[in-house]
PDB file of C-alpha atoms and ligand atoms in Angstrom:
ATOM      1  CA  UNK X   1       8.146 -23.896  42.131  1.00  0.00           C
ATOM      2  CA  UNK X   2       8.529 -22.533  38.726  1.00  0.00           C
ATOM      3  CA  UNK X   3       7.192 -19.606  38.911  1.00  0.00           C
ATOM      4  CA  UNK X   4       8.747 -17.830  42.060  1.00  0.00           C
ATOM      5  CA  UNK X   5       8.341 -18.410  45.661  1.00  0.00           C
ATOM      6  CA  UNK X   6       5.760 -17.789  47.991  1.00  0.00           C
ATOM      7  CA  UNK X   7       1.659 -17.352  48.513  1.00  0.00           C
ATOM      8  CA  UNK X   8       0.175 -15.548  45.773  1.00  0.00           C
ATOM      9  CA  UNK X   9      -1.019 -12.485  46.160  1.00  0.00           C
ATOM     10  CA  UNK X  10      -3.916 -10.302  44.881  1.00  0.00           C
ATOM     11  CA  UNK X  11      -2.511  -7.019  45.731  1.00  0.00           C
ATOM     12  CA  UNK X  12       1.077  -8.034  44.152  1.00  0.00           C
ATOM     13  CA  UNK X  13      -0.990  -8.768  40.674  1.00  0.00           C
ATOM     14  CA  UNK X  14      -2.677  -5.907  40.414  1.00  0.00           C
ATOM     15  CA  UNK X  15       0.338  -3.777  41.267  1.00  0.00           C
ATOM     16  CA  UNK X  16       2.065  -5.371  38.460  1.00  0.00           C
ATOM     17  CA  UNK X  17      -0.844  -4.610  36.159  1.00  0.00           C
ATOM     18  CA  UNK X  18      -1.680  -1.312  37.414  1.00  0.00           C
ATOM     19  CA  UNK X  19       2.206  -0.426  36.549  1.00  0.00           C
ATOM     20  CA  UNK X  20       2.127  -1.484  33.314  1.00  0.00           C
ATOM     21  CA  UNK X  21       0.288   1.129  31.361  1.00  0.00           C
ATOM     22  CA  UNK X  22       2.493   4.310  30.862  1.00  0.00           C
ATOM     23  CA  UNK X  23       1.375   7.798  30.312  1.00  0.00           C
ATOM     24  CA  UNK X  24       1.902   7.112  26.767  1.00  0.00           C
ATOM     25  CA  UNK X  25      -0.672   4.538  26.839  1.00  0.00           C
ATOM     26  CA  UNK X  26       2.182   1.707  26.191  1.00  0.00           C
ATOM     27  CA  UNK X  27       2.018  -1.745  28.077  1.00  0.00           C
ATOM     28  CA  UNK X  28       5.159  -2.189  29.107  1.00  0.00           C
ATOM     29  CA  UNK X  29       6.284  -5.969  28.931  1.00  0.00           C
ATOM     30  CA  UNK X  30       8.430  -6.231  32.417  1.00  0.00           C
ATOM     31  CA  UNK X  31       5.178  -5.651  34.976  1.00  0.00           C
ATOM     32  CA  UNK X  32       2.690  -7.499  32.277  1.00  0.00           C
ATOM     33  CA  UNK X  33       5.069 -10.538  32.535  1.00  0.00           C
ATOM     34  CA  UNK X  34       5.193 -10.126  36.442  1.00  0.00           C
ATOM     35  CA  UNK X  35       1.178  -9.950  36.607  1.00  0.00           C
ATOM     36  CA  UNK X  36       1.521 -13.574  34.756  1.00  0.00           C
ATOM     37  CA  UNK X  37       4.370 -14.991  36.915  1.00  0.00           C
ATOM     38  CA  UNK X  38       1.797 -13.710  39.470  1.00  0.00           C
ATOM     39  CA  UNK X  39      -1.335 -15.589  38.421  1.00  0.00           C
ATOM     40  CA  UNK X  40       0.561 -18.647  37.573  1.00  0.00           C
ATOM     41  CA  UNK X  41       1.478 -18.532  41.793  1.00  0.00           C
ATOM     42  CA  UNK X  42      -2.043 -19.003  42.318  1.00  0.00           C
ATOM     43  CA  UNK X  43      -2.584 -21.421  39.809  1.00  0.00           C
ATOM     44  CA  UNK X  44      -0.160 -23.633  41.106  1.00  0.00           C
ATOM     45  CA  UNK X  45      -1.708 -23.270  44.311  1.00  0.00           C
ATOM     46  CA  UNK X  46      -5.230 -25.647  43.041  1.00  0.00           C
ATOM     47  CA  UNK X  47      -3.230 -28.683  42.354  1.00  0.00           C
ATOM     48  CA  UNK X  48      -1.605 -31.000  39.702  1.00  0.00           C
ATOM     49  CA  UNK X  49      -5.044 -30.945  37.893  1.00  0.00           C
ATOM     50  CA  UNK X  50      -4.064 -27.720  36.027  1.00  0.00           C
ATOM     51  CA  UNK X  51      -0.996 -28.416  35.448  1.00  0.00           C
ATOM     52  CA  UNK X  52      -1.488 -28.534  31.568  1.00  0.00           C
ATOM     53  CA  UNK X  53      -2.646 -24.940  32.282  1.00  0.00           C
ATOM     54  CA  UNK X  54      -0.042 -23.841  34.306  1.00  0.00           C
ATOM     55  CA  UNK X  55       2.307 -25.769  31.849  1.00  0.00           C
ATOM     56  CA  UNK X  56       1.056 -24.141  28.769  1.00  0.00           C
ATOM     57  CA  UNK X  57       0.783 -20.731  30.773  1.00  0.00           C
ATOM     58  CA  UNK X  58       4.678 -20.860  32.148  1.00  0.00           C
ATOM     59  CA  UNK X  59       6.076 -21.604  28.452  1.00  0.00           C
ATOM     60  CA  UNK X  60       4.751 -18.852  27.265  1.00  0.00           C
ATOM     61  CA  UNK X  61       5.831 -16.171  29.825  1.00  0.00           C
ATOM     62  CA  UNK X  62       9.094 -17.860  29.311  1.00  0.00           C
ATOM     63  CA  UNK X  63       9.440 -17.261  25.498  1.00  0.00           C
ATOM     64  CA  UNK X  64       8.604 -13.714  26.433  1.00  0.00           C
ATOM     65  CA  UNK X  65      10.884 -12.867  29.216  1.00  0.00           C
ATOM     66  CA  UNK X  66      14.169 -14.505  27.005  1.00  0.00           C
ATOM     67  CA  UNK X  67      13.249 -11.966  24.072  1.00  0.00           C
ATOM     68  CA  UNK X  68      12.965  -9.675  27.478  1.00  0.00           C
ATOM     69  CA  UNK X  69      16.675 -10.272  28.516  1.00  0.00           C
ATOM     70  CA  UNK X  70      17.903 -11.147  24.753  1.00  0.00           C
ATOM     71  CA  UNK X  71      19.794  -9.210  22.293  1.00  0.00           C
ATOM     72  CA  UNK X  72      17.230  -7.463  21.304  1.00  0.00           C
ATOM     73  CA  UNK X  73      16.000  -6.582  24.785  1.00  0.00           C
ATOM     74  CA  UNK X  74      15.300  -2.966  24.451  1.00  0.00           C
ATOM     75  CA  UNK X  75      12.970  -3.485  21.477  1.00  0.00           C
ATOM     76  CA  UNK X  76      10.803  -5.827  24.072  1.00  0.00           C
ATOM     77  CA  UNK X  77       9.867  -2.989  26.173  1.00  0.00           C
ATOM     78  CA  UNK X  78       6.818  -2.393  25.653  1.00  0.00           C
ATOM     79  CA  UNK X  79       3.922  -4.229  23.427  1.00  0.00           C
ATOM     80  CA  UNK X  80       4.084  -1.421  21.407  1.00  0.00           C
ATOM     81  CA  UNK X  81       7.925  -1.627  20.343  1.00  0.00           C
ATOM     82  CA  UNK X  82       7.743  -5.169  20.171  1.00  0.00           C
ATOM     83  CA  UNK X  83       5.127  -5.051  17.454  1.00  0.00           C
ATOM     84  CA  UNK X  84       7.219  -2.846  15.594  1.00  0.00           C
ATOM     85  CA  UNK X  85       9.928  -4.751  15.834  1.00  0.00           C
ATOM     86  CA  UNK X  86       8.587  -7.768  14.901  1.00  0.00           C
ATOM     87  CA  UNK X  87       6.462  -6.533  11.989  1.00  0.00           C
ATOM     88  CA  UNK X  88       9.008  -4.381  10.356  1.00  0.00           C
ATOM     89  CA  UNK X  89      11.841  -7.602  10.340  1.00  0.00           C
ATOM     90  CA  UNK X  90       9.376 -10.053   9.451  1.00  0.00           C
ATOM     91  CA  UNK X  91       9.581 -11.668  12.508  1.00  0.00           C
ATOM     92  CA  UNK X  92       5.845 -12.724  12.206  1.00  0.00           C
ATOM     93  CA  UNK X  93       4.058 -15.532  11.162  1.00  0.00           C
ATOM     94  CA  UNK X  94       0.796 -14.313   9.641  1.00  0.00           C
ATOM     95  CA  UNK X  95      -0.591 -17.275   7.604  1.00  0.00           C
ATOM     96  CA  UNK X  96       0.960 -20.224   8.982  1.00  0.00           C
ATOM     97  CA  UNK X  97       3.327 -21.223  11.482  1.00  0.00           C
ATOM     98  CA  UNK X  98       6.901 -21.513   9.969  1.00  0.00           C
ATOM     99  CA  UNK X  99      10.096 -23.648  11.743  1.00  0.00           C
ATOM    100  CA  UNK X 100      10.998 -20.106  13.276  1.00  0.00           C
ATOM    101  CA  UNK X 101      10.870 -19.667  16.508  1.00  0.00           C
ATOM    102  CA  UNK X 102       7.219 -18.533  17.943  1.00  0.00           C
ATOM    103  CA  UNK X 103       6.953 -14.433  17.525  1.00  0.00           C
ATOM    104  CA  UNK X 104       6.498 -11.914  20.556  1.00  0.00           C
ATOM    105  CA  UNK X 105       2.977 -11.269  18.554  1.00  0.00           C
ATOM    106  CA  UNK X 106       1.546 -14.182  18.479  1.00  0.00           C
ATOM    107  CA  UNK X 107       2.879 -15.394  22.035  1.00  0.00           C
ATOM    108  CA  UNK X 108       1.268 -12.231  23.717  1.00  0.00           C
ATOM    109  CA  UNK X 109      -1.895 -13.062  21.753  1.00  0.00           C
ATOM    110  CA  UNK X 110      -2.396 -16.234  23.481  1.00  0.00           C
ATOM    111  CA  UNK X 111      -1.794 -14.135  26.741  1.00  0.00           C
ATOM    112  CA  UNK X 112      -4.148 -11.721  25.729  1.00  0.00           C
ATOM    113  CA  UNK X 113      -6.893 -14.139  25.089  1.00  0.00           C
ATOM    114  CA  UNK X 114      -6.479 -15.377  28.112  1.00  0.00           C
ATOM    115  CA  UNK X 115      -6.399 -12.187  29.561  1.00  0.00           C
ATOM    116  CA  UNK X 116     -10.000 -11.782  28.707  1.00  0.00           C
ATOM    117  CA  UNK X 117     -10.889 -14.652  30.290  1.00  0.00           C
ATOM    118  CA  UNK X 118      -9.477 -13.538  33.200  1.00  0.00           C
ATOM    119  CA  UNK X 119     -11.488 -10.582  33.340  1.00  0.00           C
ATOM    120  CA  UNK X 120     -14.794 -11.999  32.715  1.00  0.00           C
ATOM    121  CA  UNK X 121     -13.880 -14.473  35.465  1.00  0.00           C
ATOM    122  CA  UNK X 122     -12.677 -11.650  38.251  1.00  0.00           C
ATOM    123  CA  UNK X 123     -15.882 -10.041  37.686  1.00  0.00           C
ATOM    124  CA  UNK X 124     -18.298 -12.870  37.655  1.00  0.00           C
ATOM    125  CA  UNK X 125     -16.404 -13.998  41.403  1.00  0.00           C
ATOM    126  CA  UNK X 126     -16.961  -9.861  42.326  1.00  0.00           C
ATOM    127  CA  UNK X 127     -20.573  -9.491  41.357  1.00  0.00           C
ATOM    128  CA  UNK X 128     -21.179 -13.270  41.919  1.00  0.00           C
ATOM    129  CA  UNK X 129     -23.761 -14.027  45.132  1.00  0.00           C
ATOM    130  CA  UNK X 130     -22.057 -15.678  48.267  1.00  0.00           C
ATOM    131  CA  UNK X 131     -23.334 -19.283  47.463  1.00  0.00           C
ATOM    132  CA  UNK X 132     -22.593 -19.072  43.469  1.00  0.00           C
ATOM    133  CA  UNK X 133     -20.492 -21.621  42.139  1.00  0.00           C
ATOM    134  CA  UNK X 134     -16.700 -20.718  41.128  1.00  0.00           C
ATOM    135  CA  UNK X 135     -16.532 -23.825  38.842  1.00  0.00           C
ATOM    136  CA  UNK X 136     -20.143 -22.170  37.146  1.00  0.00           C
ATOM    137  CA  UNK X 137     -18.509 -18.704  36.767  1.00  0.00           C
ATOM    138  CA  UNK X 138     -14.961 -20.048  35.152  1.00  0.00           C
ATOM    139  CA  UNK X 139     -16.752 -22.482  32.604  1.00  0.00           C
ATOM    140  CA  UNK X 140     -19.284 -19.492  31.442  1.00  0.00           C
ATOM    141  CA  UNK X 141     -16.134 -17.138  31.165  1.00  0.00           C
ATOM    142  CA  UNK X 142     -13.812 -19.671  29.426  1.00  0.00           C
ATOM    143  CA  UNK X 143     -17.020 -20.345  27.180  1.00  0.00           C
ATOM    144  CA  UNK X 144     -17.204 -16.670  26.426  1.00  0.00           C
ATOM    145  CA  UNK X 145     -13.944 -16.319  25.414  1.00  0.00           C
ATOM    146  CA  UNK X 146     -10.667 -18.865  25.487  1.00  0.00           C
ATOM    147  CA  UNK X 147     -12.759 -22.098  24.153  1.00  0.00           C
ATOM    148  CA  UNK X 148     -13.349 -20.888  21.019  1.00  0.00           C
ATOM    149  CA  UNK X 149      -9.367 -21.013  20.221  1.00  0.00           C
ATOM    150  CA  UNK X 150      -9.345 -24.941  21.738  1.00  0.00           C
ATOM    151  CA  UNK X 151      -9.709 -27.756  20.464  1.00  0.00           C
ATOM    152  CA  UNK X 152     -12.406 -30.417  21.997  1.00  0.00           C
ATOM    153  CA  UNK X 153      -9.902 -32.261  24.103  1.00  0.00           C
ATOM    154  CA  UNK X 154      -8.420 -28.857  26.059  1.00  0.00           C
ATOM    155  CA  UNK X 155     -12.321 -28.003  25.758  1.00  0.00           C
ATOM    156  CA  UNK X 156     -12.964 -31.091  28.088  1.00  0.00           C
ATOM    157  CA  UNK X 157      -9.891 -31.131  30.171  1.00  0.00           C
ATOM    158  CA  UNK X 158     -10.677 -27.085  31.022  1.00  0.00           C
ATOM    159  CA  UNK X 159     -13.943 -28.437  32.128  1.00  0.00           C
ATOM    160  CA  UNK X 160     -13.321 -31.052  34.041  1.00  0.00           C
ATOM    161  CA  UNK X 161     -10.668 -29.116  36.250  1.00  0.00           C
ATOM    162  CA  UNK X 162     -12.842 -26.622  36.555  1.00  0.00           C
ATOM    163  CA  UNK X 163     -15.330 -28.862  38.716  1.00  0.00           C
ATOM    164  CA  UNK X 164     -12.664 -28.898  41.281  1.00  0.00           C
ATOM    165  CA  UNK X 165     -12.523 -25.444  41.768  1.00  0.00           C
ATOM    166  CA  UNK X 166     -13.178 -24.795  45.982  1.00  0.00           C
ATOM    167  CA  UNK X 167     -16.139 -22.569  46.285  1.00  0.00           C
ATOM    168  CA  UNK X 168     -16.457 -18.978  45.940  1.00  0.00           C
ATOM    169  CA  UNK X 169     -15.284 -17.898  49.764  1.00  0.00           C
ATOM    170  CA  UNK X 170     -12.769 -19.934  49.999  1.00  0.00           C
ATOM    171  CA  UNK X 171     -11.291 -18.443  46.297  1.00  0.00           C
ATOM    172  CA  UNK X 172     -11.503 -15.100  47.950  1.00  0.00           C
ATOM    173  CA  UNK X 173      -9.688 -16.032  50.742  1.00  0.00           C
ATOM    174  CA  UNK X 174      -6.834 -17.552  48.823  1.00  0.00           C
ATOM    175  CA  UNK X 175      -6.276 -14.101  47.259  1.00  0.00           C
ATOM    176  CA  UNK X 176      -4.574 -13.201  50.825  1.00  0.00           C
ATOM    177  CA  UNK X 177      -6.361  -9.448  51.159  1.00  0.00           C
ATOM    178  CA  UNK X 178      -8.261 -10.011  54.050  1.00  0.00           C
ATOM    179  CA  UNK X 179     -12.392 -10.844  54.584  1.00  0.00           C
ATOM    180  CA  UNK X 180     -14.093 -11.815  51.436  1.00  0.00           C
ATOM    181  CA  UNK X 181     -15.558  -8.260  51.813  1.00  0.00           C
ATOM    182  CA  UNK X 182     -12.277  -6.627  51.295  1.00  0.00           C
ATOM    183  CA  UNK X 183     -11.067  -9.290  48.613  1.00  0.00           C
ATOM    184  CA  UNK X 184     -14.053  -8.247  46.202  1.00  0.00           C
ATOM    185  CA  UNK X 185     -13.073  -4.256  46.943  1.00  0.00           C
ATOM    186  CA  UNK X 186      -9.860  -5.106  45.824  1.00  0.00           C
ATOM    187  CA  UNK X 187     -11.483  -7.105  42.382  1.00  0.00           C
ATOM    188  CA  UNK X 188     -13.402  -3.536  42.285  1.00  0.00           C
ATOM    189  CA  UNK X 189     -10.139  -1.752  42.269  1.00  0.00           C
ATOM    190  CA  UNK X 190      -8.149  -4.275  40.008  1.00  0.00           C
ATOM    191  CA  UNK X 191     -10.495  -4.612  37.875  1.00  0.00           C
ATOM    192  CA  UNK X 192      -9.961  -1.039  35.901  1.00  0.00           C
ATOM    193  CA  UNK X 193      -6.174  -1.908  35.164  1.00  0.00           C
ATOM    194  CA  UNK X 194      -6.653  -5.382  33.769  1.00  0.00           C
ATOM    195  CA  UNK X 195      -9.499  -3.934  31.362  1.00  0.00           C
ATOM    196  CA  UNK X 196      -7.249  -1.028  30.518  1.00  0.00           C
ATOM    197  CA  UNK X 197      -4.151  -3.359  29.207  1.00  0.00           C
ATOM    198  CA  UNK X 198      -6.896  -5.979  27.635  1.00  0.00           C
ATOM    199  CA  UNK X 199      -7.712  -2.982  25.920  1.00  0.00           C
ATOM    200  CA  UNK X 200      -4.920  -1.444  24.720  1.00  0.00           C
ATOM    201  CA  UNK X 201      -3.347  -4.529  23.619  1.00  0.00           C
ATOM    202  CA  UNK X 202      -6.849  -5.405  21.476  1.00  0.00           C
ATOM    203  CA  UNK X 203      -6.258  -1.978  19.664  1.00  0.00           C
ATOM    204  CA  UNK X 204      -3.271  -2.383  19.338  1.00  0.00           C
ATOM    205  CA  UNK X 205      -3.275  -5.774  17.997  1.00  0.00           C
ATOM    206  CA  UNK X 206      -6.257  -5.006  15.701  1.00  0.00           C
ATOM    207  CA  UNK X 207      -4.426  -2.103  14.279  1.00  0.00           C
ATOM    208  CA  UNK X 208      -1.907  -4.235  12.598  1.00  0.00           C
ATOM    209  CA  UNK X 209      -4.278  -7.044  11.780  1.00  0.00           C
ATOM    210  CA  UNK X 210      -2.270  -9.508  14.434  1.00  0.00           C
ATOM    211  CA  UNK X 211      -5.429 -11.164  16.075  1.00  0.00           C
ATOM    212  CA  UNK X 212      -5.945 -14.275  14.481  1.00  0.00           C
ATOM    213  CA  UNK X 213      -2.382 -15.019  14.146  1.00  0.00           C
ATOM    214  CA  UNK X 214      -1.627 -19.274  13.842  1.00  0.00           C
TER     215      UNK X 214
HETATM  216  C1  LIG D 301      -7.561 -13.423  41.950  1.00  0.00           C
HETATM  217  C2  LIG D 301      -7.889 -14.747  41.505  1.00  0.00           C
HETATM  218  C3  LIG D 301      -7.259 -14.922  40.333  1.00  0.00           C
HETATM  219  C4  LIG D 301      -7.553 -16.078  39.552  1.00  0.00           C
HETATM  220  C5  LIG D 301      -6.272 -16.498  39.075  1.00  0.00           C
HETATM  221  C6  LIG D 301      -6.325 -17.325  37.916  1.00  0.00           C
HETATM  222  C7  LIG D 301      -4.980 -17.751  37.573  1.00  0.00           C
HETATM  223  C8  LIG D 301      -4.906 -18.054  36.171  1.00  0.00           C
HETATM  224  C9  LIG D 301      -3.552 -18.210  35.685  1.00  0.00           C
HETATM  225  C10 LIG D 301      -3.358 -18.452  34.425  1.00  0.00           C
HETATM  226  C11 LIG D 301      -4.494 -18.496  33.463  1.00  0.00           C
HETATM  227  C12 LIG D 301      -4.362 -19.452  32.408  1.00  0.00           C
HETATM  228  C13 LIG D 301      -3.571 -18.990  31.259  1.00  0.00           C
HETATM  229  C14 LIG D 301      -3.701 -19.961  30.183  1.00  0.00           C
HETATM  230  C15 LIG D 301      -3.004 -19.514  28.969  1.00  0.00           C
HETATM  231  C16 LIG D 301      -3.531 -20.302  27.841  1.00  0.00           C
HETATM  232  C17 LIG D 301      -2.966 -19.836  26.550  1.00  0.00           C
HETATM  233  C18 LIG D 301      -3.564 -20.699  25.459  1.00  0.00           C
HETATM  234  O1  LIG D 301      -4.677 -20.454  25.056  1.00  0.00           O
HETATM  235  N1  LIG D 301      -2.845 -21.708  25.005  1.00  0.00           N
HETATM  236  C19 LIG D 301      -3.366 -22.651  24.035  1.00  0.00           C
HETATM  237  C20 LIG D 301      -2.941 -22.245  22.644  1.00  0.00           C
HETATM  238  O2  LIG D 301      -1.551 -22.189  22.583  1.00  0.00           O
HETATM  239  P1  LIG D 301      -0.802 -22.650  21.253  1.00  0.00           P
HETATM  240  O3  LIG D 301      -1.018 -24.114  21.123  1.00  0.00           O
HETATM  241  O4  LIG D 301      -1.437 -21.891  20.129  1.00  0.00           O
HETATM  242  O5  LIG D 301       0.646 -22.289  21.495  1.00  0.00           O
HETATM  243  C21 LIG D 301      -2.906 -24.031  24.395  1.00  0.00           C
HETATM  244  O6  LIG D 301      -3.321 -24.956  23.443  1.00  0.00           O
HETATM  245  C22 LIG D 301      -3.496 -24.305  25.732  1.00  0.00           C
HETATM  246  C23 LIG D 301      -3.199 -25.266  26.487  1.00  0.00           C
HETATM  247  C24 LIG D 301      -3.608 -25.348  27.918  1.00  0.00           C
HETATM  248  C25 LIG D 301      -5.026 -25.189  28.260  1.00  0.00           C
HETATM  249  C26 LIG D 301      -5.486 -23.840  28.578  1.00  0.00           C
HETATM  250  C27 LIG D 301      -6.820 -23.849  29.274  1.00  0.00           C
HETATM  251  C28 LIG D 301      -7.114 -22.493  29.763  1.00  0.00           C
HETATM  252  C29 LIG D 301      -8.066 -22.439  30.870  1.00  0.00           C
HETATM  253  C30 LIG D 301      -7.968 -21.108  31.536  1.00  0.00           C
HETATM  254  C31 LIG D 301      -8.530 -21.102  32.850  1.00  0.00           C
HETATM  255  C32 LIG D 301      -7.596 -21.384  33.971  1.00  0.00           C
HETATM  256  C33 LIG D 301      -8.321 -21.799  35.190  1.00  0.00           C
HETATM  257  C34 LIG D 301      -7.926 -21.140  36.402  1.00  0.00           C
HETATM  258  C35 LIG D 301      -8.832 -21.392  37.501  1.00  0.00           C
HETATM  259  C36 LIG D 301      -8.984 -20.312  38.451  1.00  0.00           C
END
């Protein structure tokens, strides 16, 4: 498995995320990449039909953890010092996208915007009613948020894997924290953190104009 062994685990995720923010308000990169390796555990977990998502998903934690353990490492720390980095050596691609290799920036943008979705998904499965439909709940939160950086055809392939999606008990179970009950205290309680970094990385990001990055 390319993302690490065993079941995934909801707890393990939000320990990751709940580590990254430091009293400085910096995201620091090692538990944000961990949350991801995570996530990509349980995606894995609902089958070959998301692989292009998991595919997509694994590259890009990849690029980050090599600039993690590269020469460069200890300017990859944190989002914050990566940004710096990046900016001040011209590192980044701001119009269009050069033969360079892809930035830090713009790699932990696509993250990011994902990261939303994520959010808006977690809480539409925590306030959601028992019966409501996961694949209903992921297609209005990708709507809200990743589609409108897609093109049509990952448009309709997000959609059509997202049909498959087992209903919303049996997603809570996955998450291996107990009864369904005690899964959505645990969304409750995860919740916080991921809004925190989605935060702090959209300030951050806005700050130096790196949101709509190509
Ligand atoms: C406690 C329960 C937790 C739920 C766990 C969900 C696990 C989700 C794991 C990963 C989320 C997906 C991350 C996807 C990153 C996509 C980044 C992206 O936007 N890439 C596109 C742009 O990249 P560049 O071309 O500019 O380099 C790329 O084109 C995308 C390709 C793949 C398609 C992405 C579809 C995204 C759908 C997200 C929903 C995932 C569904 C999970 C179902 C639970």
């Amino acid at each position: 498995m390319a993302a690490g062994q065993g079941a995934f685990s909801l707890r393990e995720v939000l320990a990751a995320f709940q580590t990254c923010v430091t009293e400085r308000r910096e995201v620091l990169l090692g538990p944000y990449l961990s949350g991801w390796r995570g996530l990509i555990r349980f995606l894995h977990s609902l089958g070959a039909i998301f692989s292009f998502v998991s595919k997509d998903a694994v590259a890009k934690v990849q690029i980050m953890e090599n600039y993690c353990r590269g020469e460069q490492r200890e300017k990859y720390v944190s989002l914050q010092s990566m940004v710096e980095y990046e900016l001040a050596n011209g590192l980044v691609d701001i119009q269009k996208r050069s033969g360079r290799p892809d930035s830090g920036c713009r790699t932990v943008l696509r993250l990011h915007r994902a990261l939303r979705w994520l959010q808006l998904f977690l809480e539409g499965l925590r306030t959601g009613r028992e019966d409501s439909r996961t694949s209903v709940i992921c297609t209005d939160s990708y709507n809200a948020s990743l589609a409108t950086y897609h093109p049509w055809v990952v448009r309709k392939a997000a959609t059509v894997a997202f049909c498959t999606l087992p209903s919303r008990n049996a997603f809570l179970e996955i998450m291996n924290v107990g009864t369904t009950e005690e899964a959505v205290t645990m969304l409750g309680e995860a919740l916080p953190y991921i809004c925190d970094v989605y935060g702090i990385t959209q300030e951050l990001f806005a700050r130096h104009k790196l949101l709509d990055l190509p």
